[in-house]
């Protein structure tokens, strides 16, 4: 089942305990980020209001006692988009309450799928399907046995570092 618009928002916002994302794409081509990415690449300062809508949502989840986090898989050298995330996106997301970890897969295969997904309360997953250029095609709800997603989540967390630790090591 494909989730778009309000269906996607309702499914996402309806989680009760934990939302976890595995981010595998080296680049995301998102129309809402195009101008910000261009500004970053030109060396302009980050706008104060950058990503505030997401930060408000994260704060709401966390204040309601719900966890939200992700593991970002990278391979060095980082893409321009990943450098943008590291400088303009991730620090604000962490400050808002999101747990973001980095898994460096430059020299190692961890057995993770080459697929972005969210796992909600260990009971449903949503595949985020992308074209090779990072443009999202759709979101696909997956239900049933979630053990493989739980295993992948465990592997990703086990082999990742907190964002701060990753920057210390690879800064």
Coordinates of C-alpha atoms in Angstrom, one line a residue, residues 6-165:
X6 CA -2.4 12.8 4.7
X7 CA -2.1 9.0 4.8
X8 CA 1.6 9.3 5.2
X9 CA 1.4 12.1 7.8
X10 CA -1.3 10.2 9.8
X11 CA 0.8 7.0 9.8
X12 CA 3.9 8.9 10.8
X13 CA 2.3 11.0 13.5
X14 CA 0.4 8.0 14.9
X15 CA 3.4 6.1 16.3
X16 CA 3.3 5.6 20.1
X17 CA 6.8 4.8 21.3
X18 CA 9.5 4.9 18.7
X19 CA 10.1 6.0 15.1
X20 CA 13.4 4.9 13.6
X21 CA 14.8 5.6 10.2
X22 CA 17.6 4.0 8.2
X23 CA 19.1 6.5 5.7
X24 CA 21.0 4.8 2.9
X25 CA 20.9 7.3 0.0
X26 CA 24.1 9.4 -0.6
X27 CA 21.9 12.2 -1.9
X28 CA 18.3 13.3 -1.6
X29 CA 16.9 15.5 -4.3
X30 CA 14.0 17.2 -2.5
X31 CA 12.4 20.3 -4.0
X32 CA 11.8 21.8 -0.5
X33 CA 15.6 21.7 0.1
X34 CA 16.9 22.8 -3.2
X35 CA 17.3 26.5 -2.3
X36 CA 18.9 25.7 1.1
X37 CA 21.3 23.2 -0.5
X38 CA 22.3 25.8 -3.1
X39 CA 22.9 28.4 -0.3
X40 CA 25.0 26.0 1.6
X41 CA 27.1 25.1 -1.5
X42 CA 27.6 28.9 -2.2
X43 CA 29.0 29.2 1.4
X44 CA 26.2 31.4 2.7
X45 CA 25.3 31.3 6.4
X46 CA 22.5 28.9 7.6
X47 CA 19.2 30.8 8.0
X48 CA 17.9 30.9 11.6
X49 CA 14.6 29.4 10.5
X50 CA 16.2 26.4 8.7
X51 CA 14.1 23.3 9.2
X52 CA 12.0 24.8 12.0
X53 CA 8.9 22.9 11.1
X54 CA 10.6 19.5 11.5
X55 CA 12.2 20.7 14.8
X56 CA 8.7 21.6 16.1
X57 CA 7.4 18.2 15.2
X58 CA 10.4 16.4 16.8
X59 CA 10.0 18.5 20.0
X60 CA 6.3 17.5 20.1
X61 CA 7.1 13.8 19.7
X62 CA 9.7 14.0 22.5
X63 CA 7.6 16.1 24.9
X64 CA 4.9 13.4 24.5
X65 CA 7.4 10.7 25.6
X66 CA 8.0 9.3 22.1
X67 CA 11.5 8.6 20.8
X68 CA 12.6 9.4 17.2
X69 CA 16.0 8.7 15.7
X70 CA 17.9 7.5 12.7
X71 CA 21.1 6.0 11.5
X72 CA 22.7 7.8 8.6
X73 CA 24.9 5.5 6.5
X74 CA 27.8 7.2 4.8
X75 CA 30.8 6.4 2.7
X76 CA 33.8 8.7 2.5
X77 CA 34.2 11.1 0.9
X78 CA 30.9 12.6 1.9
X79 CA 28.6 13.8 -0.9
X80 CA 27.7 17.5 -1.1
X81 CA 24.3 16.6 0.3
X82 CA 25.8 14.7 3.2
X83 CA 28.1 17.7 4.0
X84 CA 25.0 19.9 3.9
X85 CA 23.2 17.5 6.3
X86 CA 26.1 17.5 8.7
X87 CA 26.4 21.3 8.7
X88 CA 22.8 22.5 8.4
X89 CA 20.5 19.6 9.2
X90 CA 21.7 17.2 11.8
X91 CA 22.8 19.6 14.6
X92 CA 19.4 21.3 14.7
X93 CA 17.6 17.9 14.6
X94 CA 19.6 16.7 17.5
X95 CA 19.0 19.9 19.5
X96 CA 15.3 19.3 18.9
X97 CA 15.5 15.8 20.4
X98 CA 16.2 13.4 17.6
X99 CA 18.8 10.7 18.2
X100 CA 21.0 10.7 15.1
X101 CA 23.9 8.3 14.6
X102 CA 26.3 7.8 11.8
X103 CA 27.4 4.5 10.3
X104 CA 30.5 4.7 8.2
X105 CA 30.4 1.9 5.6
X106 CA 33.3 3.1 3.6
X107 CA 35.4 0.0 4.1
X108 CA 32.8 -2.5 5.3
X109 CA 29.5 -4.1 4.4
X110 CA 27.2 -4.5 7.4
X111 CA 24.6 -6.6 5.7
X112 CA 22.0 -3.7 5.6
X113 CA 19.6 -3.4 2.7
X114 CA 20.2 -0.6 0.2
X115 CA 16.8 0.8 1.0
X116 CA 15.7 3.7 3.1
X117 CA 12.9 3.0 5.6
X118 CA 11.1 4.1 8.8
X119 CA 10.2 1.5 11.4
X120 CA 7.3 2.5 13.7
X121 CA 6.9 0.9 17.1
X122 CA 8.5 -2.2 15.7
X123 CA 5.2 -3.0 14.1
X124 CA 5.2 -1.4 10.7
X125 CA 7.8 -0.2 8.2
X126 CA 7.6 2.3 5.4
X127 CA 10.0 2.0 2.5
X128 CA 11.1 5.3 1.0
X129 CA 11.7 4.5 -2.6
X130 CA 14.1 6.7 -4.6
X131 CA 15.4 7.1 -8.1
X132 CA 19.2 6.9 -8.5
X133 CA 19.4 10.7 -8.4
X134 CA 17.8 10.8 -4.9
X135 CA 14.3 11.9 -6.0
X136 CA 11.7 10.2 -4.0
X137 CA 9.3 8.0 -6.0
X138 CA 6.9 6.9 -3.3
X139 CA 6.4 5.6 0.2
X140 CA 5.3 2.0 0.6
X141 CA 3.8 0.6 3.8
X142 CA 5.1 -2.8 4.9
X143 CA 3.2 -4.8 7.6
X144 CA 3.6 -8.3 9.0
X145 CA 6.7 -9.8 10.5
X146 CA 9.1 -7.0 11.4
X147 CA 12.0 -9.1 12.7
X148 CA 14.3 -8.4 9.8
X149 CA 13.8 -4.6 10.3
X150 CA 14.4 -5.0 14.0
X151 CA 17.6 -6.9 13.2
X152 CA 18.8 -4.3 10.7
X153 CA 18.0 -1.6 13.2
X154 CA 20.0 -3.4 15.8
X155 CA 23.0 -3.8 13.4
X156 CA 22.9 -0.2 12.4
X157 CA 22.8 1.1 15.9
X158 CA 25.5 -1.4 17.1
X159 CA 28.0 -0.3 14.4
X160 CA 27.2 3.4 14.4
X161 CA 28.6 6.3 16.4
X162 CA 26.8 9.2 17.8
X163 CA 27.0 12.3 15.5
X164 CA 29.5 13.9 18.0
X165 CA 31.6 10.8 18.2

